[in-house]
XYZ file of C-alpha atoms in Angstrom:
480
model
C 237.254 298.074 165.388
C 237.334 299.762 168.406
C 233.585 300.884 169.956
C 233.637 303.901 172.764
C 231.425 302.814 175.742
C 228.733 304.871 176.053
C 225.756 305.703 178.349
C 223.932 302.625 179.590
C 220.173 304.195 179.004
C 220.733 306.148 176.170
C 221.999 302.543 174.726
C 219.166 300.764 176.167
C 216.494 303.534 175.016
C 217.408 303.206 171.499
C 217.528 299.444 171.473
C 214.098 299.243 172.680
C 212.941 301.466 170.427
C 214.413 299.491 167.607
C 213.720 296.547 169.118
C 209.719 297.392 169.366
C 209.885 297.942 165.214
C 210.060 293.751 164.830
C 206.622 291.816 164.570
C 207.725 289.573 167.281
C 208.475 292.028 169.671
C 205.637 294.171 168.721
C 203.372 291.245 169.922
C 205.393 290.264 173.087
C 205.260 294.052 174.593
C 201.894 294.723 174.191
C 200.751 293.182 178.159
C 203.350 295.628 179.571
C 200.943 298.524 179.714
C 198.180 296.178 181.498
C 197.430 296.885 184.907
C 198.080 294.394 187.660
C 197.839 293.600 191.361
C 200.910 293.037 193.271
C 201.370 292.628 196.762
C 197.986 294.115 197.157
C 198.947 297.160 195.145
C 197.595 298.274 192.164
C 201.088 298.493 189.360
C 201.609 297.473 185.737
C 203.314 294.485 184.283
C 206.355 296.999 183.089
C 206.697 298.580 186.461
C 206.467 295.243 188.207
C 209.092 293.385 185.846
C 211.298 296.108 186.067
C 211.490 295.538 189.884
C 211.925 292.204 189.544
C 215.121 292.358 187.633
C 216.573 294.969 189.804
C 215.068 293.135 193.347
C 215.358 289.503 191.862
C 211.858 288.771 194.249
C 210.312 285.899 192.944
C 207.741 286.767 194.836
C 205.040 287.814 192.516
C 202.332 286.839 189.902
C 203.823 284.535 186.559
C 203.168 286.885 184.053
C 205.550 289.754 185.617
C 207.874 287.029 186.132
C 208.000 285.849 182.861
C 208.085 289.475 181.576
C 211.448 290.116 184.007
C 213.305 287.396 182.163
C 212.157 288.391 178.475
C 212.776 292.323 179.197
C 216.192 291.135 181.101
C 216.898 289.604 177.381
C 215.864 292.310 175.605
C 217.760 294.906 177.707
C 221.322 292.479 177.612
C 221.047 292.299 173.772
C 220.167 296.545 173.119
C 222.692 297.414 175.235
C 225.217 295.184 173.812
C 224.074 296.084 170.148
C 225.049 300.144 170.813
C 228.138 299.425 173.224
C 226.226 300.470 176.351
C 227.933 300.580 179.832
C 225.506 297.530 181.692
C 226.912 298.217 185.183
C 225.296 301.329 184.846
C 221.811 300.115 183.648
C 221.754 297.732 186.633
C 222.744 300.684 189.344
C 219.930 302.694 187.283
C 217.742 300.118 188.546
C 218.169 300.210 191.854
C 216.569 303.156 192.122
C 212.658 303.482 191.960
C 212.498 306.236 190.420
C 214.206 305.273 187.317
C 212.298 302.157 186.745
C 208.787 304.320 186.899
C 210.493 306.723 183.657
C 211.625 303.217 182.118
C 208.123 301.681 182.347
C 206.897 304.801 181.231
C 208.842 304.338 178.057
C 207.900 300.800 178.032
C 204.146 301.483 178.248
C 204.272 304.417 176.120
C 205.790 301.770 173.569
C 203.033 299.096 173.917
C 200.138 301.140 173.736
C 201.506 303.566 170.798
C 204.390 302.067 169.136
C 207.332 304.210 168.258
C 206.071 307.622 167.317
C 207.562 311.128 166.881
C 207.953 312.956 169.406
C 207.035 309.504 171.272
C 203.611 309.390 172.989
C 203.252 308.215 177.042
C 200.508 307.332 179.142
C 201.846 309.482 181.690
C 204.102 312.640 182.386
C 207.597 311.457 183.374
C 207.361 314.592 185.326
C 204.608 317.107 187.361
C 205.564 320.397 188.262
C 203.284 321.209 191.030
C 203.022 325.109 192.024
C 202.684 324.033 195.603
C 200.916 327.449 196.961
C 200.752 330.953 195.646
C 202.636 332.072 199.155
C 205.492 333.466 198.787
C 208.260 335.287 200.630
C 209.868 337.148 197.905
C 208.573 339.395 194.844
C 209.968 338.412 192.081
C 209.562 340.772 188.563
C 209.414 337.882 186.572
C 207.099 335.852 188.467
C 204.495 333.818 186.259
C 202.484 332.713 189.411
C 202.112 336.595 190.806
C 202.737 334.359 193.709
C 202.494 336.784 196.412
C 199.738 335.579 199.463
C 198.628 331.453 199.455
C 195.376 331.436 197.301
C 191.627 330.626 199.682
C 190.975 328.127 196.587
C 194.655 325.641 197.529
C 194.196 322.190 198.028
C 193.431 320.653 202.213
C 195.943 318.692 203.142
C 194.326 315.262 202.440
C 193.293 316.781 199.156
C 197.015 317.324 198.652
C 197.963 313.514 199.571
C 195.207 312.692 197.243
C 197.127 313.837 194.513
C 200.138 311.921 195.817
C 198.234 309.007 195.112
C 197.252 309.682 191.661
C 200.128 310.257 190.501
C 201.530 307.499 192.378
C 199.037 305.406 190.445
C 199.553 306.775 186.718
C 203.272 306.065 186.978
C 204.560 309.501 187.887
C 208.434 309.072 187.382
C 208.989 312.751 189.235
C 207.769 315.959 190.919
C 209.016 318.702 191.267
C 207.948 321.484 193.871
C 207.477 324.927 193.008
C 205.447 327.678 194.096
C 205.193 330.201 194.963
C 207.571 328.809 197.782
C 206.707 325.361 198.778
C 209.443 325.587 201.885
C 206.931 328.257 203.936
C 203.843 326.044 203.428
C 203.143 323.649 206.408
C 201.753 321.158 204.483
C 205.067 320.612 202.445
C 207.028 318.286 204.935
C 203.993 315.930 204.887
C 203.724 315.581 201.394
C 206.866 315.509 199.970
C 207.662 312.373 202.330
C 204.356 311.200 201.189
C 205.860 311.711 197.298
C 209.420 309.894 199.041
C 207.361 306.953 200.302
C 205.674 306.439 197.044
C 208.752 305.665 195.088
C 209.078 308.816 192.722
C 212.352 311.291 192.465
C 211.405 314.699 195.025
C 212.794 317.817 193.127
C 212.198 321.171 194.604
C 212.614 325.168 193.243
C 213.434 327.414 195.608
C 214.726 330.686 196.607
C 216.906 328.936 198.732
C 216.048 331.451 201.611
C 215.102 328.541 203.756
C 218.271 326.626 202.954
C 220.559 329.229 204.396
C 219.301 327.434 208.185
C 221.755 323.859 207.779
C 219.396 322.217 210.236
C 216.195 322.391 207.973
C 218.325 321.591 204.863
C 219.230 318.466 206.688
C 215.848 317.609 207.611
C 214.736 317.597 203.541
C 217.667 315.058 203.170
C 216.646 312.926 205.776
C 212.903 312.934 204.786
C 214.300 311.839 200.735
C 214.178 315.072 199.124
C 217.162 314.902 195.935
C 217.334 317.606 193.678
C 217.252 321.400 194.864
C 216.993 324.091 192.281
C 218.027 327.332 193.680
C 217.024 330.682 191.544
C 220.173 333.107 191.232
C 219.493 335.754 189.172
C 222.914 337.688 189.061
C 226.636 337.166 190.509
C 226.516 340.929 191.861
C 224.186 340.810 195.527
C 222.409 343.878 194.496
C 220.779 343.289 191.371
C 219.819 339.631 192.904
C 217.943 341.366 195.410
C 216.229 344.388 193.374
C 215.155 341.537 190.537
C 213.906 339.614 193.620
C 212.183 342.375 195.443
C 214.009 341.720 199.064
C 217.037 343.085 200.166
C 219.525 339.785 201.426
C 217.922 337.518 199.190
C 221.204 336.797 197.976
C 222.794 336.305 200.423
C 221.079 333.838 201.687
C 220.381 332.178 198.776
C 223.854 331.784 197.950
C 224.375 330.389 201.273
C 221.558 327.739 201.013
C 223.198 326.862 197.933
C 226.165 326.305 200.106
C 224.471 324.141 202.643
C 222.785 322.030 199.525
C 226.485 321.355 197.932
C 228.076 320.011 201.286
C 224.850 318.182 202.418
C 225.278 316.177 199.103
C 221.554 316.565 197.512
C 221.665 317.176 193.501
C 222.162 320.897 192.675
C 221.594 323.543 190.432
C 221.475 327.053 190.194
C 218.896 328.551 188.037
C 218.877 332.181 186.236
C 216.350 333.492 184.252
C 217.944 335.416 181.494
C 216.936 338.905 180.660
C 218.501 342.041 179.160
C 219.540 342.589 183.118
C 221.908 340.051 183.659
C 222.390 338.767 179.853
C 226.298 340.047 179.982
C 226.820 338.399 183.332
C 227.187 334.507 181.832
C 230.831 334.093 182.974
C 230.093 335.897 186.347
C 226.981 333.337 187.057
C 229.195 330.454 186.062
C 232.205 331.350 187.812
C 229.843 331.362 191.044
C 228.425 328.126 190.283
C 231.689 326.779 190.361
C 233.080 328.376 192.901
C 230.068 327.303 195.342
C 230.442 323.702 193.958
C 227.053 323.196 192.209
C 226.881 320.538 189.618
C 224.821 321.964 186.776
C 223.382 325.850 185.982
C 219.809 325.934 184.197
C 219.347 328.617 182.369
C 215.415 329.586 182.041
C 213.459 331.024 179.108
C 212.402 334.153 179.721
C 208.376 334.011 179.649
C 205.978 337.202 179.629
C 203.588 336.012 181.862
C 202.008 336.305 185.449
C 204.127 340.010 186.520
C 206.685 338.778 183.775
C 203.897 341.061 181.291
C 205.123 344.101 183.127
C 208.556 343.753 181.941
C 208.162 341.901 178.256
C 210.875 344.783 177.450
C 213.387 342.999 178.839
C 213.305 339.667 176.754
C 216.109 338.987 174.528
C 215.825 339.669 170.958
C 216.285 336.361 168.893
C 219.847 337.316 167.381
C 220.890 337.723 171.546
C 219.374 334.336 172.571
C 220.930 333.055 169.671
C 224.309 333.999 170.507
C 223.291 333.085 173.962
C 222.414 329.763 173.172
C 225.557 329.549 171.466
C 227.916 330.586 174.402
C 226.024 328.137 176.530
C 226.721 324.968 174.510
C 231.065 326.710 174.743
C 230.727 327.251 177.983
C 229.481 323.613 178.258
C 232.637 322.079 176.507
C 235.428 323.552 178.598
C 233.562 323.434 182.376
C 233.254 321.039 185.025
C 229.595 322.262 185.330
C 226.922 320.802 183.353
C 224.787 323.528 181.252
C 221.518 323.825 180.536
C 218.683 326.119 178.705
C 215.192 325.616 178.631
C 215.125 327.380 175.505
C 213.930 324.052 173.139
C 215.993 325.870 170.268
C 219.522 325.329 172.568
C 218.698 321.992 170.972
C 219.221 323.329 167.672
C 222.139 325.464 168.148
C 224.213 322.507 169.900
C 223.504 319.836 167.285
C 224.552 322.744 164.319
C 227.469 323.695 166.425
C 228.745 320.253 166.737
C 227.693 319.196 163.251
C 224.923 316.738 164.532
C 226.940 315.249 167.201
C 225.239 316.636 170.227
C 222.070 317.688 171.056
C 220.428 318.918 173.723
C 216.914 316.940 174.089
C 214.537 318.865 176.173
C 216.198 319.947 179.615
C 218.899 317.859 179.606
C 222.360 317.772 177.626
C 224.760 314.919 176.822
C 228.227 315.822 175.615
C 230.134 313.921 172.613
C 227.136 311.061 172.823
C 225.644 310.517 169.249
C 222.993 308.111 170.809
C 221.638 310.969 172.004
C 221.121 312.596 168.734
C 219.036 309.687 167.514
C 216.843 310.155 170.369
C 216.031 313.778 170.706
C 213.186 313.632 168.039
C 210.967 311.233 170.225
C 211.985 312.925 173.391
C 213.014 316.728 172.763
C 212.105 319.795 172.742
C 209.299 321.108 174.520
C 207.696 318.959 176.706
C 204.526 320.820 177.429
C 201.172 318.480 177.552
C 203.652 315.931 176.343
C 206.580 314.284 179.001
C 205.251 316.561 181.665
C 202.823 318.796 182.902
C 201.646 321.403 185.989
C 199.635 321.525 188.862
C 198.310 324.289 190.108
C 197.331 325.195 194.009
C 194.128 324.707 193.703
C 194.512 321.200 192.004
C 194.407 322.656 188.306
C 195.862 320.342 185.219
C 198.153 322.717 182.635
C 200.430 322.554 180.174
C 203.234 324.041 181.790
C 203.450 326.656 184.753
C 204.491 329.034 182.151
C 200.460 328.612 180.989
C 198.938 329.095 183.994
C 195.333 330.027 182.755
C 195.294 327.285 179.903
C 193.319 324.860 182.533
C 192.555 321.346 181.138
C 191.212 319.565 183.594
C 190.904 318.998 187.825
C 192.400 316.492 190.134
C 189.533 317.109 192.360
C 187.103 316.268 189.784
C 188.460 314.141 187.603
C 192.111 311.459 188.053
C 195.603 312.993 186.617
C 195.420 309.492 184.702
C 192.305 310.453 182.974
C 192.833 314.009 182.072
C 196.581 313.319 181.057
C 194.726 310.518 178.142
C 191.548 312.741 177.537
C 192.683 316.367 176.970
C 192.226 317.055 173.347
C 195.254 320.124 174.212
C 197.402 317.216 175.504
C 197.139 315.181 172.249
C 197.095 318.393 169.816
C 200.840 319.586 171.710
C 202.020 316.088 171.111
C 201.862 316.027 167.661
C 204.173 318.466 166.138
C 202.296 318.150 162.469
C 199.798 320.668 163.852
C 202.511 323.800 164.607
C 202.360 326.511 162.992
C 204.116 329.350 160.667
C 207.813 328.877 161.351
C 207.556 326.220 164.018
C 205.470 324.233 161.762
C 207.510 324.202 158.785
C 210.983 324.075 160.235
C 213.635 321.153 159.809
C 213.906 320.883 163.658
C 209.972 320.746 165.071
C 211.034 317.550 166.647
C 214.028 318.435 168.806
C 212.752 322.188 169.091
C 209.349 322.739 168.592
C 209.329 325.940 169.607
C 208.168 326.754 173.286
C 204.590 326.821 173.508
C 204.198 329.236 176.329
C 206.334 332.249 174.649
C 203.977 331.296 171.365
C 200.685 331.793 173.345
C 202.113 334.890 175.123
C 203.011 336.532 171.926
C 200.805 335.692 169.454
C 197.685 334.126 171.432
C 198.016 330.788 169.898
C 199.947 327.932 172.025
C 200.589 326.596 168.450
C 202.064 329.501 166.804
C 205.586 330.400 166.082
C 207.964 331.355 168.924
C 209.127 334.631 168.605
C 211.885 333.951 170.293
C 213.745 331.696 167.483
C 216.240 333.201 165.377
C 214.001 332.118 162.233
C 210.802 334.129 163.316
C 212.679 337.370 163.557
C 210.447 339.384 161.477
C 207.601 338.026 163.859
C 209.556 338.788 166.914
C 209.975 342.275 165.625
C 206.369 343.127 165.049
C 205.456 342.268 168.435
C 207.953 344.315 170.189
C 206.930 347.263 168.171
C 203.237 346.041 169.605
C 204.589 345.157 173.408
C-alpha cells in the first residue's frame, strides 16, 4: 500500500499524543515539565532536550541528555508510524521558536495528560497591545486606540515582561496596538523578544512600512511575520473605514516593501457589511502584491466597534462567507484564513471531515489535521494564548479588553496564566453554554468568546454569530 507523505509536525503531534496514552511513556514524560538550570539559565528539561537534538551540544546536565536521546526515539518512531516528512521535523528544529511551542506541547502533556481541548502551562502565543497611540482611526477599533495611555508600561517595565514570558516558555508575540511602529520603545523590545528566542509577529497599518529603509531595519533586528490591515481593494473606502485619507496607499505599499524584503506576510480584513461583496477584489490584491496568506477577522462589537454593531454579518452571510473562504482556499496560491472558530466547522462539513481548520491556521487535504483540531481548535482565548494590555494587564483576548485577570506588574505571566479561575473555566468546553454548549463541534469551534460576551454579557454564552444560534442572533439585533 502506498502512504502519502504528510506534514512532519502534524505527524509528530499526533504520535506524541498517542504515544503519552501508554503506562510506560506516561511515567518516562513526566520530568519534562521540571525546571532546570542550564548554562546558568533558568529552562525546562523539554526545552533543553529539544535543543539538544537539534544543536547535538553535549554540553549540558545528564538528565536533558538522556531525555534528547529518548524524545529523539520517540519522535523517529511517531513520525514513522503516520508517514511524516522527518527532514522537515529536523529543519523545524532549527529554529527556536518552534522548539519553545513543541515543549509547550510536551509540558502541557506531562503535567495534564492528553485532554480535550489539550491544557498548557503556557500560551503558545501573547498578543501584546503595545500602546493605545495610534496614527489612524479606525471604526472598528476594539482598543479606541487613539492617544498612548499615562498608565503604559516604562521601558524596563516593558523588558520585564520580555523576561517573563521568556521564562514561562512563550513560543510567540505578536505586536499590536494601537500602533506599536510609532512607539519609541518598540525597537528595543522587540530585539529584546528576538534575543530571547521566541517568533516576533507584528499588526500593523503598514503606514510605516511604505519607508523601505525602516522595513529593512525590522528584518535586520529579527522581526518575521507582518500582518498588514486592508480593509477594501477600492483606496477610498480603505481610507474612510480607516479614518485617514492615503492610508491605503501606503499601506498597500508597505505591503509591497514586506513581500520583496522576504518577512512572512499577510493581509488582514475585517469583514463587515462594507466590504462583505469585495472577497474576490481583496484576494485578487493579495495576489497580485505577492502576499502569502489573507486573514480574515471576526467582526467584534467592541471598543468603537459598539458604534457600528449594525454592520456585523448576519449568521446565514458569515455562513456563506465561511463557505467561499474554504473555495477560495482550494483553487489559490494564497493561503486563507478566518478567525471565525466556526470556519472550522464549515471546512471539515464541506470536505466531508477531511479538512479542518484548527484555530487560525488551515491545512489543505491533511487528515492528521482533523484528528488534532479537538485538542488544539477553535478559540483559543485563556487557552493557547492570551493579551497584554499597555498598562501590563492579563486578558483573554484583545477582543475582551475589560475582562482583566491579572497584572504583570504585580504578579508573573507564569502565575496568572496557572491561577486564573477564567483561564481554566475557557479551557474546558463542558462549561459553554446554550448552543455552544450542546453542539457536536464545541471542540474545533467553541464559539468565540468575545462576540458571546459582547452580545449576551456572558463570555460563556452562545455566539450569535453561528449559523445554529440564529434565533439568538436575531433577538439581539432587534435589541442593538
Amino acid at each position: 500500500m502506498h502512504y502519502r507523505r504528510r506534514g512532519g509536525l502534524p505527524a509528530l503531534l499526533t504520535g506524541l499524543r498517542l504515544a503519552t496514552k501508554t503506562p510506560i511513556t506516561k511515567a518516562l514524560i513526566k520530568k519534562l515539565a521540571e525546571e532546570i538550570e542550564s548554562n546558568g539559565r533558568k529552562t525546562t528539561v523539554a526545552l533543553e532536550s529539544l535543543r539538544l537534538i537539534a544543536e547535538h551540544d553535549a554540553n549540558s546536565c545528564l538528565i536533558a541528555r538522556f531525555y534528547s536521546k529518548i524524545l529523539s526515539l520517540v519522535f523517529n518512531v511517531a513520525i514513522a508510524c503516520f508517514h511524516g516528512k522527518e527532514e522537515e521535523v529536523v529543519e523545524a528544529l532549527n529554529d527556536p521558536a518552534v522548539r519553545r511551542g513543541l515543549a509547550l506541547v510536551l509540558e502541557g502533556l506531562a503535567l495534564y495528560g492528553v485532554t480535550v481541548p489539550q491544557k498548557l502551562p503556557a500560551s503558545f502565543l501573547i498578543v501584546w497591545n503595545f500602546t493605545n497611540a495610534c496614527n489612524l482611526r479606525c471604526k472598528h477599533c476594539y482598543q479606541r486606540a487613539g492617544l498612548p495611555l499615562s498608565t503604559e508600561l516604562t521601558l524596563q517595565e516593558k523588558l520585564d515582561v520580555i523576561k517573563q514570558l521568556d521564562q514561562a516558555g512563550i513560543a510567540a508575540v505578536a505586536f499590536s496596538g494601537g500602533e506599536p511602529t510609532i512607539h519609541p520603545h518598540f525597537l528595543v523590545v522587540l530585539k529584546a523578544a528576538v534575543d530571547a528566542g521566541m517568533y516576533t509577529a507584528l499588526a500593523t497599518n503598514g503606514l510605516a512600512f511604505a519607508d523601505q529603509g525602516y522595513a529593512e531595519k525590522l528584518k535586520k533586528l529579527g522581526l518575521r511575520y507582518v500582518e498588514v490591515s486592508v480593509d477594501s481593494a477600492d483606496p477610498e473606502k480603505h481610507d474612510q473605514f480607516r479614518g485617514v485619507k492615503g492610508a491605503w496607499e501606503k499601506a498597500v505599499r508597505g505591503l509591497r516593501n514586506v513581500v520583496e524584503l522576504g518577512f512572512s506576510t499577510a493581509m488582514a480584513t475585517t469583514v463587515t457589511r462594507l466590504n462583505l461583496d469585495e472577497v474576490d477584489g481583496i484576494l485578487d490584491l493579495a495576489e497580485e502584491i505577492g502576499v502569502q496568506r489573507v486573514v480574515f477577522f471576526n467582526f467584534i462589537p467592541v471598543g468603537r466597534g459598539e458604534d457600528i454593531m449594525k454592520l456585523d454579518l448576519t449568521p446565514e452571510e458569515r455562513e456563506e462567507f465561511l463557505k467561499k473562504v474554504y473555495l477560495e482556499n482550494q483553487k489559490r496560491r494564497l493561503e486563507i484564513y478566518s478567525t471565525a472558530p466556526q470556519f472550522a466547522r464549515v471546512s471539515c462539513i464541506l470536505s466531508n471531515g477531511r479538512e479542518i481548520a484548527p484555530t487560525h491556521f488551515y491545512v489543505k487535504g491533511d487528515p492528521i489535521i482533523s484528528s488534532l483540531a479537538e485538542y488544539i481548535g477553535g478559540c483559543g482565548a485563556g487557552r493557547i494564548y492570551a493579551a497584554l494590555q499597555p498598562n501590563g494587564d492579563v486578558t483573554p483576548c484583545v477582543f475582551i479588553p475589560n475582562v482583566v485577570v491579572g497584572n504583570v506588574t504585580e504578579t508573573s505571566f507564569k502565575k496568572i496564566w496557572s491561577n486564573s479561575k477564567l483561564f481554566m473555566t475557557l479551557r474546558d468546553r463542558n462549561k459553554l453554554k446554550g448552543s455552544c454548549g450542546a453542539c457536536p463541534y464545541k471542540y474545533v469551534c467553541g464559539g468565540c468568546r468575545a462576540r458571546a460576551l459582547a452580545y449576551t454579557g456572558d463570555i460563556l454564552g452562545p455566539d450569535p454569530g453561528c449559523i445554529l444560534t440564529t434565533n439568538l442572533h436575531a433577538n439581539v439585533y432587534k435589541t442593538s
